[in-house]
């Protein structure tokens, strides 16, 4: 590679082993560099500051916000979760643990053959991605807008089935009880108006 004098270089370009590199752009300000930096600081010092009064005025989330999970119920109170464990398989953070149980006619918790006997979500691991919601075939698992999940105990951030179940609405009965909306699970999932 020939050595070039500054006069021989074109347009301030410096030839290097990997190619050419352009010279820095010409400065448009007559102020030194540090004064330009302080200018940015001073220009933002007097702008209005956005302050949220969080504990006193709770933040309003968007309708599709991914917050705490909820296990939903059918209109008669039976659980929608059938213990299939697809949500646990879909979870990339391995935050969900499901153990299915078998329904009997005396002890019926869901319309299908199985129900989620043990259901836990570890919110220390959950990344709120929503893949568990997409994997649920019965639309049992949804996400609410509840975002206040902080706690000072690690054990309290592992939510159990009782903490995740949707509350009983008027007209619902606490399971276990027989099916009230039809004779088999197809009446629950394929009924008109749902």
Coordinates of N, CA and C in Angstrom, one line a residue:
X1 N 0.9 -1.2 0.0 CA 0.0 0.0 0.0 C 0.9 1.2 0.0
X2 N 0.7 2.1 -1.0 CA 1.6 3.3 -1.0 C 1.2 4.3 0.1
X3 N 2.3 4.9 0.6 CA 2.1 6.0 1.6 C 1.7 7.3 0.9
X4 N 0.6 7.8 1.2 CA 0.2 9.1 0.6 C 0.3 10.2 1.6
X5 N 0.7 11.3 1.0 CA 0.8 12.5 1.8 C -0.7 13.1 2.0
X6 N -0.9 13.9 3.0 CA -2.2 14.5 3.1 C -2.7 15.2 1.9
X7 N -1.9 15.8 1.1 CA -2.3 16.5 -0.1 C -2.8 15.5 -1.1
X8 N -2.3 14.3 -1.1 CA -2.6 13.3 -2.1 C -3.9 12.6 -1.8
X9 N -4.3 12.6 -0.5 CA -5.6 12.0 -0.1 C -6.7 12.8 -0.7
X10 N -7.8 12.0 -1.1 CA -8.9 12.7 -1.7 C -10.0 13.0 -0.6
X11 N -10.4 14.2 -0.5 CA -11.5 14.6 0.3 C -11.4 14.3 1.8
X12 N -10.2 14.2 2.3 CA -10.0 13.9 3.7 C -10.1 12.4 4.1
X13 N -10.2 11.5 3.1 CA -10.3 10.1 3.3 C -8.9 9.5 3.7
X14 N -9.0 8.6 4.6 CA -7.7 7.9 5.0 C -7.9 6.5 4.5
X15 N -6.9 6.0 3.8 CA -6.9 4.6 3.3 C -6.4 3.7 4.4
X16 N -7.2 2.6 4.7 CA -6.9 1.7 5.7 C -6.9 0.3 5.1
X17 N -6.5 -0.7 5.8 CA -6.4 -2.1 5.3 C -7.7 -2.6 4.8
X18 N -8.8 -2.3 5.5 CA -10.1 -2.8 5.2 C -10.9 -2.0 4.2
X19 N -10.3 -0.9 3.8 CA -11.0 0.0 2.8 C -10.8 1.5 3.2
X20 N -11.7 2.3 2.9 CA -11.5 3.7 3.2 C -12.5 4.1 4.3
X21 N -12.1 5.2 5.1 CA -13.0 5.7 6.1 C -13.1 7.2 5.9
X22 N -14.3 7.7 6.0 CA -14.5 9.1 5.8 C -14.1 9.9 7.0
X23 N -13.8 11.1 6.7 CA -13.4 12.0 7.8 C -14.7 12.4 8.6
X24 N -14.6 12.9 9.8 CA -15.8 13.3 10.5 C -16.5 14.5 9.8
X25 N -17.8 14.5 10.0 CA -18.6 15.6 9.4 C -18.1 17.0 9.9
X26 N -18.2 17.9 9.1 CA -17.8 19.3 9.5 C -18.7 19.8 10.6
X27 N -18.2 20.5 11.6 CA -19.0 21.1 12.6 C -19.8 22.3 12.2
X28 N -21.1 22.3 12.6 CA -21.9 23.5 12.2 C -22.0 24.5 13.3
X29 N -21.6 24.2 14.5 CA -21.6 25.1 15.7 C -20.2 25.6 16.0
X30 N -20.2 26.8 16.5 CA -18.9 27.4 16.8 C -18.6 27.1 18.3
X31 N -19.6 26.5 19.0 CA -19.4 26.2 20.4 C -18.5 24.9 20.6
X32 N -17.7 24.9 21.6 CA -16.9 23.6 21.8 C -17.8 22.5 22.1
X33 N -17.4 21.2 21.9 CA -18.2 20.0 22.2 C -18.8 19.9 23.5
X34 N -18.1 20.2 24.6 CA -18.7 20.1 26.0 C -19.8 21.1 26.1
X35 N -19.7 22.3 25.6 CA -20.7 23.3 25.7 C -22.0 22.9 24.9
X36 N -21.8 22.2 23.8 CA -23.0 21.6 23.1 C -23.7 20.6 23.9
X37 N -23.0 19.7 24.6 CA -23.6 18.7 25.5 C -24.3 19.4 26.6
X38 N -23.7 20.4 27.3 CA -24.4 21.0 28.4 C -25.7 21.8 27.8
X39 N -25.6 22.2 26.6 CA -26.8 22.9 26.0 C -28.0 21.9 25.9
X40 N -27.8 20.7 25.6 CA -28.9 19.7 25.6 C -29.4 19.5 27.0
X41 N -28.5 19.5 28.0 CA -28.9 19.3 29.4 C -29.8 20.5 29.9
X42 N -29.3 21.7 29.6 CA -30.0 22.9 30.0 C -31.3 23.1 29.3
X43 N -31.4 22.7 28.0 CA -32.7 22.8 27.3 C -33.8 21.9 27.9
X44 N -33.4 20.7 28.5 CA -34.4 19.8 29.0 C -34.7 20.1 30.5
X45 N -33.8 20.9 31.2 CA -34.0 21.2 32.6 C -35.3 22.0 32.8
X46 N -35.8 22.8 31.9 CA -37.0 23.6 32.2 C -38.2 23.1 31.5
X47 N -38.2 21.9 31.0 CA -39.4 21.3 30.4 C -40.3 20.7 31.5
X48 N -41.6 20.6 31.3 CA -42.5 20.0 32.2 C -42.2 18.6 32.5
X49 N -42.1 18.2 33.7 CA -41.8 16.8 34.1 C -43.1 16.0 34.2
X50 N -43.2 14.8 33.7 CA -44.3 13.9 33.8 C -44.2 13.1 35.1
X51 N -45.0 13.3 36.1 CA -45.0 12.6 37.3 C -46.2 11.8 37.5
X52 N -46.1 10.5 37.8 CA -47.3 9.7 38.1 C -47.4 9.5 39.6
X53 N -48.6 9.8 40.2 CA -48.8 9.7 41.6 C -49.3 8.2 41.9
X54 N -48.4 7.2 41.7 CA -48.7 5.8 41.6 C -49.6 5.3 42.7
X55 N -49.1 5.3 43.9 CA -50.0 4.6 44.9 C -51.3 5.2 45.1
X56 N -51.4 6.5 45.0 CA -52.6 7.3 45.3 C -53.5 7.2 44.0
X57 N -53.0 7.3 42.9 CA -53.7 7.2 41.6 C -53.2 6.0 40.8
X58 N -53.9 4.9 40.9 CA -53.4 3.7 40.1 C -53.3 3.9 38.6
X59 N -52.3 3.4 38.0 CA -52.1 3.5 36.6 C -53.2 2.7 35.8
X60 N -53.7 3.3 34.8 CA -54.7 2.6 34.0 C -54.0 1.9 32.9
X61 N -54.2 0.6 32.8 CA -53.5 -0.2 31.8 C -54.4 -0.3 30.5
X62 N -53.8 -0.7 29.4 CA -54.5 -0.9 28.2 C -55.4 -2.2 28.3
X63 N -56.4 -2.3 27.5 CA -57.3 -3.5 27.6 C -56.6 -4.8 27.4
X64 N -55.6 -4.8 26.5 CA -55.0 -6.1 26.2 C -53.7 -6.3 27.0
X65 N -53.5 -5.6 28.1 CA -52.3 -5.7 28.9 C -52.2 -7.1 29.5
X66 N -51.0 -7.7 29.5 CA -50.7 -9.0 30.1 C -50.4 -8.9 31.5
X67 N -51.3 -9.2 32.4 CA -51.1 -9.1 33.8 C -51.2 -10.5 34.5
X68 N -51.7 -10.5 35.7 CA -51.9 -11.8 36.4 C -52.8 -12.7 35.7
X69 N -52.6 -14.0 35.8 CA -53.4 -15.0 35.2 C -54.7 -15.3 35.9
X70 N -55.7 -15.7 35.2 CA -57.0 -16.1 35.8 C -57.4 -17.4 35.2
X71 N -57.9 -18.3 36.1 CA -58.5 -19.6 35.6 C -60.0 -19.4 35.6
X72 N -60.6 -19.5 34.5 CA -62.0 -19.1 34.3 C -62.9 -20.3 34.6
X73 N -64.2 -20.0 34.8 CA -65.2 -21.0 35.1 C -66.3 -21.0 34.0
X74 N -67.1 -22.0 34.0 CA -68.3 -22.1 33.2 C -69.4 -21.4 33.9
X75 N -70.5 -21.1 33.2 CA -71.6 -20.3 33.9 C -72.2 -21.1 35.1
X76 N -72.1 -22.4 35.2 CA -72.6 -23.1 36.4 C -71.6 -23.2 37.5
X77 N -70.4 -22.7 37.3 CA -69.4 -22.8 38.3 C -68.3 -23.8 38.1
X78 N -68.5 -24.8 37.2 CA -67.4 -25.8 36.9 C -66.2 -25.1 36.3
X79 N -65.1 -25.7 36.6 CA -63.8 -25.1 36.0 C -63.7 -25.4 34.6
X80 N -63.1 -24.5 33.8 CA -62.8 -24.7 32.4 C -61.6 -25.5 32.2
X81 N -60.7 -25.5 33.1 CA -59.4 -26.2 33.0 C -59.6 -27.7 33.1
X82 N -59.1 -28.4 32.1 CA -59.2 -29.9 32.0 C -57.9 -30.6 32.4
X83 N -57.0 -29.9 32.9 CA -55.7 -30.5 33.3 C -54.9 -31.1 32.2
X84 N -54.9 -30.5 31.0 CA -54.2 -31.1 29.8 C -52.7 -30.8 29.9
X85 N -52.3 -29.8 30.6 CA -50.9 -29.4 30.8 C -50.3 -28.8 29.6
X86 N -51.1 -28.3 28.6 CA -50.5 -27.7 27.4 C -49.9 -26.3 27.8
X87 N -50.5 -25.6 28.7 CA -50.0 -24.3 29.1 C -48.6 -24.5 29.7
X88 N -48.4 -25.6 30.5 CA -47.1 -25.8 31.1 C -46.0 -26.2 30.0
X89 N -46.5 -26.9 29.0 CA -45.6 -27.3 27.9 C -45.2 -26.0 27.1
X90 N -46.1 -25.1 26.9 CA -45.9 -23.9 26.1 C -45.1 -22.9 26.8
X91 N -45.0 -22.9 28.1 CA -44.3 -21.9 28.9 C -42.8 -21.9 28.6
X92 N -42.2 -20.9 28.0 CA -40.7 -20.9 27.8 C -39.9 -20.7 29.1
X93 N -40.5 -20.2 30.1 CA -39.8 -20.0 31.4 C -40.0 -21.1 32.4
X94 N -40.8 -22.1 32.0 CA -41.1 -23.2 32.9 C -41.6 -22.7 34.2
X95 N -42.6 -21.8 34.1 CA -43.2 -21.2 35.3 C -44.5 -21.8 35.8
X96 N -45.1 -22.7 34.9 CA -46.4 -23.3 35.2 C -46.2 -24.8 35.6
X97 N -46.9 -25.2 36.6 CA -46.9 -26.6 37.0 C -48.4 -27.0 37.1
X98 N -48.7 -28.1 36.3 CA -50.1 -28.6 36.4 C -50.1 -30.1 36.6
X99 N -50.9 -30.5 37.5 CA -51.1 -32.0 37.7 C -52.6 -32.2 37.6
X100 N -52.9 -33.1 36.6 CA -54.3 -33.4 36.4 C -54.9 -34.4 37.3
X101 N -56.2 -34.4 37.5 CA -56.9 -35.3 38.3 C -58.1 -35.9 37.5
X102 N -58.7 -37.0 37.9 CA -59.8 -37.6 37.2 C -61.1 -37.2 37.9
X103 N -62.1 -36.8 37.1 CA -63.4 -36.5 37.6 C -64.2 -37.8 37.8
X104 N -65.0 -37.8 38.8 CA -66.0 -38.9 38.9 C -67.4 -38.2 39.0
X105 N -68.4 -39.0 38.9 CA -69.8 -38.5 39.0 C -70.1 -37.9 40.4
X106 N -69.4 -38.4 41.4 CA -69.6 -37.8 42.7 C -68.8 -36.6 43.0
X107 N -67.6 -36.5 42.4 CA -66.7 -35.4 42.6 C -66.3 -34.9 41.2
X108 N -67.2 -33.9 40.7 CA -67.0 -33.4 39.3 C -66.5 -31.9 39.5
X109 N -65.3 -31.6 39.0 CA -64.8 -30.2 39.0 C -64.8 -29.5 37.7
X110 N -64.8 -30.3 36.6 CA -64.9 -29.8 35.2 C -65.8 -30.7 34.4
X111 N -66.2 -30.2 33.2 CA -67.1 -31.1 32.4 C -66.4 -32.3 31.8
X112 N -65.1 -32.3 31.6 CA -64.4 -33.4 30.9 C -64.1 -34.5 31.9
X113 N -63.3 -35.4 31.4 CA -62.8 -36.5 32.2 C -61.8 -36.1 33.2
X114 N -61.1 -35.1 33.0 CA -60.0 -34.6 33.9 C -60.2 -33.2 34.3
X115 N -59.5 -32.8 35.3 CA -59.5 -31.4 35.8 C -58.1 -31.1 36.3
X116 N -57.8 -29.8 36.5 CA -56.5 -29.5 37.0 C -56.5 -29.6 38.6
X117 N -56.0 -30.7 39.1 CA -56.0 -30.9 40.5 C -55.0 -30.0 41.2
X118 N -53.8 -29.8 40.7 CA -52.8 -28.9 41.2 C -52.5 -28.0 40.0
X119 N -52.6 -26.7 40.3 CA -52.2 -25.7 39.3 C -51.4 -24.6 40.0
X120 N -50.2 -24.4 39.5 CA -49.3 -23.3 40.1 C -48.6 -22.5 39.1
X121 N -48.5 -21.2 39.3 CA -47.7 -20.4 38.4 C -46.7 -19.6 39.3
X122 N -45.4 -19.8 39.0 CA -44.4 -19.1 39.7 C -44.1 -17.8 39.0
X123 N -44.5 -16.7 39.7 CA -44.4 -15.4 39.1 C -43.0 -14.8 39.3
X124 N -42.1 -15.6 39.9 CA -40.7 -15.2 39.9 C -40.0 -15.6 38.6
X125 N -40.6 -16.5 37.9 CA -40.1 -17.0 36.6 C -40.9 -16.5 35.4
X126 N -42.2 -16.2 35.6 CA -43.1 -15.9 34.5 C -42.6 -14.6 33.8
X127 N -42.6 -14.6 32.5 CA -42.2 -13.5 31.7 C -43.4 -12.8 31.0
X128 N -44.6 -13.2 31.3 CA -45.8 -12.6 30.8 C -45.9 -12.5 29.3
X129 N -45.5 -13.6 28.7 CA -45.4 -13.6 27.2 C -46.8 -13.9 26.6
X130 N -47.6 -14.7 27.3 CA -49.0 -15.0 26.8 C -49.0 -16.3 26.0
X131 N -47.9 -17.0 25.9 CA -47.9 -18.3 25.1 C -48.8 -19.3 25.8
X132 N -48.9 -19.3 27.1 CA -49.8 -20.2 27.8 C -51.3 -20.0 27.5
X133 N -51.6 -18.7 27.2 CA -53.0 -18.4 26.9 C -53.3 -18.9 25.5
X134 N -52.3 -18.8 24.6 CA -52.5 -19.3 23.2 C -52.6 -20.8 23.2
X135 N -52.0 -21.5 24.1 CA -51.9 -23.0 24.1 C -53.2 -23.6 24.7
X136 N -53.9 -22.8 25.5 CA -55.1 -23.4 26.2 C -56.2 -23.7 25.3
X137 N -56.6 -25.0 25.1 CA -57.7 -25.4 24.2 C -59.1 -25.0 24.7
X138 N -59.3 -24.8 25.9 CA -60.6 -24.6 26.5 C -60.8 -23.1 26.9
X139 N -59.9 -22.3 26.6 CA -59.9 -20.8 27.0 C -60.1 -20.7 28.5
X140 N -59.5 -21.6 29.2 CA -59.6 -21.5 30.7 C -58.7 -20.5 31.2
X141 N -57.5 -20.4 30.7 CA -56.5 -19.5 31.2 C -56.5 -18.2 30.4
X142 N -56.7 -17.1 31.1 CA -56.6 -15.7 30.5 C -55.7 -14.9 31.4
X143 N -55.4 -13.7 30.9 CA -54.6 -12.8 31.7 C -55.4 -11.5 32.0
X144 N -55.3 -11.1 33.3 CA -56.1 -9.9 33.7 C -55.2 -8.7 33.6
X145 N -55.7 -7.5 34.0 CA -54.9 -6.3 34.0 C -54.2 -6.0 35.3
X146 N -54.3 -7.0 36.2 CA -53.7 -6.8 37.5 C -52.2 -6.9 37.4
X147 N -51.5 -5.8 37.7 CA -50.0 -5.8 37.6 C -49.3 -5.7 38.9
X148 N -50.0 -5.5 40.0 CA -49.3 -5.3 41.3 C -49.0 -6.7 41.9
X149 N -47.9 -7.3 41.5 CA -47.5 -8.6 42.0 C -46.3 -8.6 42.9
X150 N -45.8 -7.5 43.3 CA -44.6 -7.4 44.1 C -44.9 -7.9 45.5
X151 N -43.9 -8.6 46.1 CA -44.0 -9.1 47.4 C -42.6 -9.3 48.0
X152 N -42.5 -9.3 49.4 CA -41.2 -9.4 50.0 C -40.9 -10.9 50.4
X153 N -41.7 -11.8 50.0 CA -41.5 -13.2 50.2 C -41.5 -14.0 48.9
X154 N -40.5 -14.8 48.7 CA -40.4 -15.5 47.4 C -41.5 -16.6 47.4
X155 N -41.9 -17.2 48.5 CA -42.9 -18.2 48.5 C -44.3 -17.7 48.2
X156 N -44.5 -16.4 48.5 CA -45.8 -15.9 48.2 C -46.0 -15.5 46.7
X157 N -45.0 -15.6 45.9 CA -45.1 -15.3 44.5 C -45.3 -16.6 43.7
X158 N -45.5 -17.7 44.3 CA -46.0 -18.9 43.7 C -47.5 -19.0 43.9
X159 N -48.3 -18.7 42.9 CA -49.7 -18.7 43.1 C -50.3 -20.0 42.8
X160 N -51.2 -20.4 43.7 CA -51.9 -21.7 43.6 C -53.2 -21.6 42.9
X161 N -53.8 -22.7 42.7 CA -55.1 -22.8 41.9 C -56.1 -21.9 42.6
X162 N -56.2 -22.0 43.9 CA -57.2 -21.2 44.7 C -57.0 -19.7 44.5
X163 N -55.8 -19.3 44.4 CA -55.5 -17.8 44.1 C -55.8 -17.4 42.7
X164 N -55.7 -18.3 41.8 CA -55.9 -18.0 40.3 C -57.3 -18.2 39.9
X165 N -58.1 -18.9 40.6 CA -59.5 -19.2 40.1 C -60.3 -17.9 40.1
X166 N -61.1 -17.7 39.1 CA -62.0 -16.6 39.0 C -63.1 -16.7 40.1
X167 N -63.5 -15.6 40.7 CA -64.5 -15.7 41.7 C -65.8 -16.2 41.2
X168 N -66.6 -16.8 42.1 CA -68.0 -17.2 41.8 C -68.9 -16.1 41.6
X169 N -69.5 -16.0 40.5 CA -70.5 -15.0 40.2 C -71.9 -15.4 40.6
X170 N -72.9 -14.5 40.7 CA -74.2 -15.0 41.0 C -74.7 -16.0 40.1
X171 N -75.3 -17.1 40.6 CA -75.8 -18.2 39.8 C -74.8 -19.3 39.6
X172 N -73.6 -19.1 40.1 CA -72.6 -20.2 40.0 C -72.6 -20.9 41.3
X173 N -72.2 -22.2 41.3 CA -72.1 -23.1 42.4 C -70.7 -23.6 42.6
X174 N -70.2 -23.6 43.8 CA -68.9 -24.0 44.1 C -68.7 -25.5 43.7
X175 N -67.7 -25.9 42.9 CA -67.5 -27.3 42.6 C -67.0 -28.0 43.8
X176 N -67.1 -29.3 43.9 CA -67.7 -30.3 43.0 C -69.2 -30.3 43.0
X177 N -69.8 -30.5 41.8 CA -71.2 -30.7 41.6 C -71.4 -31.3 40.2
X178 N -72.6 -31.9 40.0 CA -72.9 -32.4 38.7 C -73.0 -31.3 37.6
X179 N -72.9 -31.8 36.3 CA -73.0 -30.8 35.2 C -74.4 -30.3 35.1
X180 N -74.6 -29.0 35.0 CA -75.9 -28.4 34.9 C -76.2 -27.8 33.5
X181 N -75.2 -27.7 32.6 CA -75.5 -27.1 31.3 C -75.7 -28.1 30.2
X182 N -75.6 -29.4 30.5 CA -75.8 -30.4 29.5 C -75.4 -31.8 30.1
X183 N -75.5 -32.8 29.3 CA -75.2 -34.2 29.7 C -73.7 -34.5 29.5
X184 N -73.0 -33.9 28.6 CA -71.6 -34.2 28.4 C -70.8 -32.9 28.2
X185 N -69.5 -33.0 28.0 CA -68.7 -31.8 27.9 C -68.9 -31.1 26.6
X186 N -69.4 -31.8 25.5 CA -69.7 -31.1 24.3 C -70.8 -30.0 24.5
X187 N -71.7 -30.2 25.4 CA -72.7 -29.2 25.6 C -72.1 -27.9 26.2
X188 N -71.0 -28.1 26.9 CA -70.3 -27.0 27.5 C -69.5 -26.2 26.5
X189 N -68.8 -26.9 25.6 CA -67.9 -26.2 24.7 C -68.5 -25.8 23.4
X190 N -69.6 -26.5 23.0 CA -70.3 -26.2 21.7 C -71.6 -25.6 21.8
X191 N -72.0 -25.1 23.0 CA -73.4 -24.6 23.1 C -73.5 -23.3 22.4
X192 N -74.7 -23.0 22.0 CA -75.0 -21.8 21.3 C -74.9 -20.6 22.2
X193 N -74.4 -19.5 21.6 CA -74.3 -18.2 22.4 C -73.1 -18.1 23.2
X194 N -72.1 -18.9 23.0 CA -70.8 -18.8 23.8 C -69.7 -18.3 23.0

